[in-house]
Amino acid sequence: MKIAVMGYGTIGSGVVEVLRINHEKIARRAGEEVEVKYILDLRDFPGDPMEDKIVHDYKIIVEDPEIGIVVETMGGVEPAYTFVKAMLEAGKQVATSNKNLVAAKGAGLIAIAREHGVNFQFEASVGGGIPIIRPLNKCLTADEIEEISGILNGTTNYMLTKMTDEGADFDAVLKDAQEKGYAEKDPTADIKGYDPCRKIAILTSLVCGKQVDFEDIYCEGITEITPTDIQYAKAMGRSVKLLASSRKEGDSYSCMVAPFLLPDSHPLCGVNDVFNGIFVHGNVLGDAMFYGSGAGKLPTASAVVADVVDMVKHQHTNIYIDWKPEKMELIDYKESTNAFFVRTSSKKQDIENAFGAVSYIEAGVAGETAFTTEIMTEKEFEEKSAQIELINRIRLG
Ligand code: HSE
């Protein structure tokens, strides 16, 4: 099997490395040798062992009948979409790690692949090296999946862990995550939560079989989390985790990405560093947890290459994926319910006038008051908190 890799960055070079490290095992499992014939990139790589395979025009790959599988690790929607579409239409199978592409164009590309009797697979687009797309698509098909919630971004989990354990500075720890190859090219997508937002949109689309638009999901990142919040978290026996969640409610879904204060006893509290943890609840399965390396060169490349192996084994069979372009209207997040941890400069009397009875939290922080609320809708919380001087608020998990 001759393949092409589009994008020779962190993940693309990881794919080449995984194919080299585990060459024989991969050949045995796939049933034939897998060889990289082309690498598409804008750059040249003088001195790189793959230098002679570099091409700059995607049409060379489209027009080569020897290429059966194409790996897309370029990132971004365009030109990745144009290239991937052309590959599928030319009868080539495509494996991608690109969640931006999958979240925006997944349903359409799945349909094009089916029309042409090939496969479009995207295991690496969610959870890095953790299998979660294939389990949802192939293993948990007897269930109505009622809830998925998890830590879906390795960079921010790494940052929050370092900020909690070492009191590390936000910028320094972000730089460290970038150097380790965890972060997106533009890390805004990580720290503002856009990356896990796309990932929960992909998982919810797979669960409901319709298009969930990530733009419809309420999304907060970790940019507002301060060392003082972490000090309070410790005083409460909790940790701050950026959660992406999706819950079935009636015929629709309630989705959200936001930092939560989880009790230390919560299973996702033990998910630290770059690890991701994904909790799934099915109506007949009950609970399942998926845990492992959520970002980084080789773990992500491992998932891409596993897709390649699967595609070698299904060269003339389209593996059905239930994700249609029809839009799923999500429930307005303002109707979802949470309890909140609140920091304010207002007096207790004003707090109680707005919220009624609350539980105050002591963490030795001067000049402010902190408390937790009862469970209420987001809308109610907005109305009540508008009556006090808010410093910060974090939802309780
Ligand atoms: N930037 C992403 C993360 C990479 O940190 O999780 C894996 O999708």
Coordinates of C-alpha atoms and ligand atoms in Angstrom, one line a residue:
M1 CA 0.0 0.0 0.0
K2 CA 1.4 3.3 -1.1
I3 CA 0.3 6.3 1.0
A4 CA 0.7 10.1 1.0
V5 CA 1.0 12.4 4.0
M6 CA -0.3 15.9 3.6
G7 CA 1.4 18.2 6.1
Y8 CA 4.8 17.4 7.5
G9 CA 4.5 19.2 10.8
T10 CA 4.3 17.6 14.3
I11 CA 1.7 15.0 13.6
G12 CA 2.7 14.3 9.9
S13 CA 6.3 13.7 10.9
G14 CA 4.9 11.6 13.8
V15 CA 3.0 9.4 11.3
V16 CA 6.2 8.8 9.3
E17 CA 8.0 7.9 12.5
V18 CA 5.3 5.5 13.7
L19 CA 5.3 3.8 10.3
R20 CA 9.1 3.4 10.7
I21 CA 9.2 2.3 14.3
N22 CA 6.5 -0.3 14.0
H23 CA 6.9 -1.1 10.3
E24 CA 6.7 -4.9 10.6
K25 CA 3.9 -5.0 13.2
I26 CA 1.8 -2.6 11.1
A27 CA 2.4 -4.7 7.9
R28 CA 1.4 -7.8 9.7
R29 CA -1.8 -6.3 11.0
A30 CA -2.7 -4.5 7.8
G31 CA -1.9 -7.6 5.7
E32 CA 0.6 -5.7 3.5
E33 CA 3.5 -3.3 3.7
V34 CA 2.6 0.4 4.1
E35 CA 5.0 2.8 2.4
V36 CA 5.0 6.6 2.2
K37 CA 5.4 7.6 -1.4
Y38 CA 4.7 11.4 -1.1
I39 CA 4.8 14.0 1.6
L40 CA 2.9 17.2 0.6
D41 CA 4.1 20.4 2.2
L42 CA 4.8 24.0 1.3
R43 CA 8.3 23.7 2.6
D44 CA 11.4 21.7 1.5
F45 CA 13.2 19.7 4.1
P46 CA 16.8 19.6 3.0
G47 CA 18.7 16.8 4.8
D48 CA 15.5 15.1 6.0
P49 CA 15.5 11.3 5.2
M50 CA 12.1 11.9 3.5
E51 CA 13.4 14.8 1.5
D52 CA 13.0 13.1 -1.9
K53 CA 9.3 12.3 -1.2
I54 CA 8.3 16.0 -0.7
V55 CA 5.9 17.4 -3.3
H56 CA 4.2 20.8 -3.3
D57 CA 1.3 20.1 -5.6
Y58 CA -1.6 18.0 -4.2
K59 CA -2.6 17.1 -7.8
I60 CA 0.4 14.9 -8.1
I61 CA -1.2 12.7 -5.3
V62 CA -4.7 12.9 -6.8
E63 CA -3.5 11.8 -10.2
D64 CA -1.2 8.9 -9.0
P65 CA -3.3 5.7 -9.2
E66 CA -0.8 3.9 -7.0
I67 CA -1.8 6.0 -3.9
G68 CA -4.6 4.2 -2.1
I69 CA -4.6 6.1 1.2
V70 CA -3.9 9.7 2.1
V71 CA -3.2 11.0 5.6
E72 CA -4.2 14.7 6.2
T73 CA -2.3 16.3 9.1
M74 CA -2.2 19.9 7.8
G75 CA -4.8 21.4 10.2
G76 CA -7.3 24.1 9.4
V77 CA -10.3 23.9 7.2
E78 CA -8.8 25.2 3.9
P79 CA -7.0 24.1 1.9
A80 CA -7.4 20.8 3.8
Y81 CA -11.0 20.5 2.7
T82 CA -10.3 21.0 -1.0
F83 CA -7.4 18.5 -0.9
V84 CA -9.3 15.9 1.1
K85 CA -12.4 16.2 -1.1
A86 CA -10.3 15.8 -4.2
M87 CA -8.7 12.7 -2.8
L88 CA -12.0 11.0 -1.9
E89 CA -13.5 11.9 -5.3
A90 CA -10.4 10.2 -6.9
G91 CA -11.2 7.0 -5.0
K92 CA -8.6 7.4 -2.3
Q93 CA -9.3 6.8 1.4
V94 CA -8.4 9.5 3.9
A95 CA -7.4 9.5 7.5
T96 CA -7.2 12.8 9.3
S97 CA -6.2 14.2 12.7
N98 CA -7.7 17.6 11.9
K99 CA -10.7 18.4 14.2
N100 CA -11.3 21.8 12.6
L101 CA -11.9 20.0 9.3
V102 CA -14.0 17.2 10.9
A103 CA -16.1 19.6 13.0
A104 CA -16.8 21.9 10.0
K105 CA -17.1 19.4 7.1
G106 CA -17.2 15.9 8.6
A107 CA -20.8 15.0 7.6
G108 CA -20.2 16.1 4.0
L109 CA -16.8 14.3 3.7
I110 CA -18.4 11.1 5.1
A111 CA -21.1 11.3 2.4
I112 CA -18.5 11.9 -0.4
A113 CA -16.5 8.9 0.9
R114 CA -19.6 6.7 0.9
E115 CA -20.6 7.8 -2.6
H116 CA -17.1 6.8 -3.9
G117 CA -16.9 3.5 -1.9
V118 CA -14.0 4.6 0.2
N119 CA -13.5 5.7 3.8
F120 CA -12.9 8.9 5.6
Q121 CA -11.7 8.3 9.2
F122 CA -10.8 10.7 12.0
E123 CA -9.9 8.8 15.1
A124 CA -7.1 11.2 16.0
S125 CA -9.3 14.2 15.8
V126 CA -10.6 13.7 19.4
G127 CA -8.6 12.5 22.4
G128 CA -5.2 12.2 20.7
G129 CA -4.2 8.6 21.0
I130 CA -7.3 7.4 22.9
P131 CA -9.7 5.4 20.9
I132 CA -13.1 7.1 21.2
I133 CA -14.4 7.7 17.7
R134 CA -14.2 4.0 16.7
P135 CA -15.7 2.8 20.1
L136 CA -18.7 5.2 19.5
N137 CA -19.1 4.2 15.9
K138 CA -18.5 0.4 16.3
C139 CA -18.6 -0.7 19.9
L140 CA -21.3 1.3 21.7
T141 CA -23.9 0.9 18.9
A142 CA -26.4 -1.0 21.1
D143 CA -26.8 2.1 23.3
E144 CA -28.6 5.4 23.4
I145 CA -25.6 7.5 24.6
E146 CA -27.1 9.8 27.2
E147 CA -24.0 11.7 28.3
I148 CA -20.4 12.3 27.3
S149 CA -18.2 14.5 29.4
G150 CA -14.6 14.8 29.6
I151 CA -11.2 16.5 29.6
L152 CA -10.7 16.8 25.8
N153 CA -7.8 19.2 25.7
G154 CA -4.3 18.1 26.7
T155 CA -2.7 21.5 26.6
T156 CA -5.0 23.1 29.2
N157 CA -5.1 20.0 31.4
Y158 CA -1.3 20.1 31.4
M159 CA -1.4 23.8 32.2
L160 CA -4.0 23.5 35.0
T161 CA -2.1 20.5 36.5
K162 CA 1.2 22.5 36.6
M163 CA -0.5 25.6 37.9
T164 CA -2.1 23.5 40.7
D165 CA 0.9 21.3 41.6
E166 CA 3.8 23.7 41.1
G167 CA 2.1 27.1 41.3
A168 CA 3.5 27.6 37.8
D169 CA 2.9 30.8 35.8
F170 CA 0.3 30.7 33.0
D171 CA 2.6 32.0 30.2
A172 CA 5.5 29.8 31.2
V173 CA 3.5 26.6 31.3
L174 CA 1.8 27.4 28.0
K175 CA 5.2 27.8 26.4
D176 CA 6.3 24.5 27.8
A177 CA 3.1 22.8 26.4
Q178 CA 3.9 24.3 23.0
E179 CA 7.4 23.1 23.1
K180 CA 6.2 19.6 23.9
G181 CA 4.0 19.6 20.8
Y182 CA 0.7 19.6 22.7
A183 CA -0.7 23.0 21.7
E184 CA -2.4 24.1 18.5
K185 CA -0.4 26.3 16.1
D186 CA -2.4 29.2 17.5
P187 CA -2.8 28.2 21.2
T188 CA -5.8 30.5 21.5
A189 CA -7.9 27.5 20.4
D190 CA -6.6 25.6 23.5
I191 CA -6.8 28.2 26.2
K192 CA -10.1 29.7 25.0
G193 CA -11.7 26.2 24.8
Y194 CA -12.4 26.3 21.0
D195 CA -10.4 23.0 20.6
P196 CA -12.5 20.9 23.1
C197 CA -15.6 22.7 21.8
R198 CA -15.0 21.3 18.3
K199 CA -14.2 17.9 19.8
I200 CA -17.5 17.7 21.8
A201 CA -19.3 18.8 18.7
I202 CA -17.8 15.9 16.8
L203 CA -18.6 13.4 19.5
T204 CA -22.2 14.7 19.9
S205 CA -22.7 14.5 16.1
L206 CA -21.6 10.8 16.1
V207 CA -23.9 10.1 19.0
C208 CA -27.0 11.8 17.5
G209 CA -26.3 11.1 13.8
K210 CA -26.8 14.8 12.9
Q211 CA -24.7 17.9 12.5
V212 CA -23.9 19.6 15.8
D213 CA -22.4 23.0 15.0
F214 CA -19.6 23.9 17.4
E215 CA -20.6 27.6 17.1
D216 CA -23.9 26.7 18.9
I217 CA -22.0 25.4 21.9
Y218 CA -21.4 27.7 24.9
C219 CA -17.7 27.8 25.4
E220 CA -15.4 29.2 28.0
G221 CA -11.6 28.6 28.3
I222 CA -9.2 28.8 31.2
T223 CA -7.9 32.4 30.6
E224 CA -9.9 33.7 33.5
I225 CA -8.5 31.1 36.0
T226 CA -6.1 32.7 38.5
P227 CA -3.8 31.4 41.2
T228 CA -6.4 32.7 43.7
D229 CA -9.1 30.4 42.2
I230 CA -6.7 27.5 42.6
Q231 CA -6.1 28.5 46.2
Y232 CA -9.9 28.3 46.8
A233 CA -10.1 25.0 44.9
K234 CA -7.5 23.5 47.3
A235 CA -9.4 24.8 50.3
M236 CA -12.6 23.1 49.0
G237 CA -10.8 19.8 48.3
R238 CA -11.4 20.3 44.6
S239 CA -9.5 20.8 41.3
V240 CA -10.2 23.1 38.4
K241 CA -10.7 21.1 35.2
L242 CA -11.8 22.2 31.7
L243 CA -14.7 20.0 30.9
A244 CA -16.5 19.5 27.6
S245 CA -19.9 18.0 28.1
S246 CA -22.9 16.8 26.2
R247 CA -26.1 15.5 27.7
K248 CA -29.2 14.2 26.0
E249 CA -32.4 16.0 27.1
G250 CA -35.5 14.9 25.4
D251 CA -34.9 14.8 21.6
S252 CA -32.0 17.3 21.9
Y253 CA -28.6 17.8 23.6
S254 CA -27.3 20.3 26.1
C255 CA -23.6 21.0 25.4
M256 CA -21.0 23.1 27.2
V257 CA -17.3 23.8 27.5
A258 CA -16.2 25.5 30.7
P259 CA -13.9 25.1 33.7
F260 CA -15.5 23.2 36.5
L261 CA -14.4 22.7 40.1
L262 CA -14.4 18.9 40.6
P263 CA -14.3 17.2 44.0
D264 CA -11.0 15.3 44.5
S265 CA -13.1 12.1 44.6
H266 CA -14.4 12.6 41.0
P267 CA -12.9 10.2 38.5
L268 CA -11.9 13.0 36.1
C269 CA -10.0 14.7 38.9
G270 CA -7.3 12.0 38.6
V271 CA -6.8 12.9 34.9
N272 CA -3.7 15.1 35.0
D273 CA -1.0 16.5 32.8
V274 CA -1.5 16.0 29.1
F275 CA -3.9 13.1 29.6
N276 CA -7.5 13.2 28.5
G277 CA -10.4 11.3 30.1
I278 CA -13.7 10.8 28.5
F279 CA -16.7 9.6 30.5
V280 CA -19.6 8.0 28.5
H281 CA -23.0 7.0 29.8
G282 CA -25.2 4.7 27.7
N283 CA -28.8 3.7 28.6
V284 CA -28.0 0.0 28.6
L285 CA -24.2 0.0 29.0
G286 CA -24.2 2.3 32.1
D287 CA -20.8 4.0 32.5
A288 CA -17.5 3.7 30.6
M289 CA -14.3 5.8 30.8
F290 CA -11.7 6.3 28.2
Y291 CA -8.3 7.5 29.4
G292 CA -4.9 8.1 27.9
S293 CA -2.5 10.3 26.0
G294 CA -4.6 13.2 24.7
A295 CA -2.2 15.2 22.6
G296 CA 1.4 15.1 21.3
K297 CA 3.2 13.8 18.2
L298 CA 3.4 10.1 18.6
P299 CA 0.1 9.4 20.5
T300 CA -1.8 11.3 17.9
A301 CA 0.1 9.7 15.1
S302 CA -0.6 6.3 16.6
A303 CA -4.4 6.9 16.1
V304 CA -3.8 8.2 12.5
V305 CA -1.8 5.1 11.6
A306 CA -4.4 2.8 13.2
D307 CA -6.9 4.4 10.8
V308 CA -4.6 3.7 7.9
V309 CA -4.3 0.0 9.0
D310 CA -8.1 -0.2 9.2
M311 CA -8.4 1.3 5.7
V312 CA -5.9 -1.2 4.3
K313 CA -8.2 -3.9 5.6
H314 CA -11.3 -2.2 4.1
Q315 CA -10.1 -1.2 0.7
H316 CA -13.3 -1.9 -1.1
T317 CA -15.8 -1.5 1.8
N318 CA -17.2 1.7 3.0
I319 CA -17.5 1.5 6.8
Y320 CA -20.9 3.2 7.6
I321 CA -20.7 6.2 9.9
D322 CA -24.0 7.6 11.1
W323 CA -23.5 11.4 10.8
K324 CA -25.8 13.2 8.4
P325 CA -25.6 16.9 7.4
E326 CA -29.0 17.6 8.9
K327 CA -28.6 20.1 11.8
M328 CA -29.2 19.2 15.4
E329 CA -30.7 22.2 17.3
L330 CA -29.1 22.2 20.7
I331 CA -30.9 23.3 23.9
D332 CA -30.1 26.9 24.9
Y333 CA -27.3 26.7 27.5
K334 CA -29.1 29.3 29.7
E335 CA -31.6 26.5 30.5
S336 CA -28.9 24.1 31.8
T337 CA -28.5 23.9 35.5
N338 CA -25.3 24.1 37.7
A339 CA -24.2 25.1 41.2
F340 CA -21.6 27.9 41.2
F341 CA -18.5 28.9 43.2
V342 CA -18.5 32.7 43.3
R343 CA -15.9 35.3 44.4
T344 CA -17.2 38.8 45.0
S345 CA -16.2 42.1 46.6
S346 CA -19.8 42.6 47.7
K347 CA -21.0 42.4 51.4
K348 CA -22.7 39.3 52.8
Q349 CA -26.0 41.1 53.1
D350 CA -25.9 41.9 49.4
I351 CA -24.9 38.4 48.5
E352 CA -27.8 37.0 50.6
N353 CA -30.3 39.5 49.1
A354 CA -29.4 38.2 45.7
F355 CA -28.9 34.5 46.3
G356 CA -30.6 33.7 49.6
A357 CA -28.8 31.3 51.8
V358 CA -25.3 30.4 50.5
S359 CA -22.3 28.4 51.9
Y360 CA -19.3 30.7 52.5
I361 CA -15.8 29.4 51.7
E362 CA -12.7 30.4 53.6
A363 CA -9.3 30.2 52.0
G364 CA -7.4 33.1 53.7
V365 CA -7.9 35.5 50.8
A366 CA -8.3 39.1 52.0
G367 CA -10.6 41.8 50.6
E368 CA -13.2 39.5 49.1
T369 CA -15.9 36.9 50.0
A370 CA -16.4 33.5 48.4
F371 CA -19.4 31.2 48.5
T372 CA -21.1 28.4 46.7
T373 CA -24.7 28.5 45.5
E374 CA -27.5 26.0 45.2
I375 CA -28.2 24.4 41.8
M376 CA -29.9 26.9 39.4
T377 CA -30.2 27.6 35.7
E378 CA -27.5 29.6 34.0
K379 CA -30.2 32.3 33.3
E380 CA -31.1 32.5 37.0
F381 CA -27.4 32.7 37.9
E382 CA -26.9 35.6 35.4
E383 CA -29.7 37.5 36.9
K384 CA -28.7 37.0 40.5
S385 CA -25.0 37.6 40.0
A386 CA -25.8 40.9 38.2
Q387 CA -26.8 42.2 41.6
I388 CA -23.4 41.8 43.2
E389 CA -19.8 42.8 42.2
L390 CA -18.4 39.6 40.7
I391 CA -14.7 38.8 40.7
N392 CA -15.0 35.4 39.2
R393 CA -17.3 32.4 39.2
I394 CA -16.6 28.7 38.4
R395 CA -19.2 26.0 38.0
L396 CA -19.2 23.1 40.5
G397 CA -19.0 19.6 39.1
Ligands
HSE1 N1 -4.0 21.0 21.1 C1 -4.7 19.8 21.3 C2 -4.7 19.4 22.8 C3 -4.0 18.7 20.5 O1 -4.0 20.1 23.5 O2 -5.5 18.6 23.2 C4 -4.8 17.4 20.5 O3 -6.0 17.5 19.8

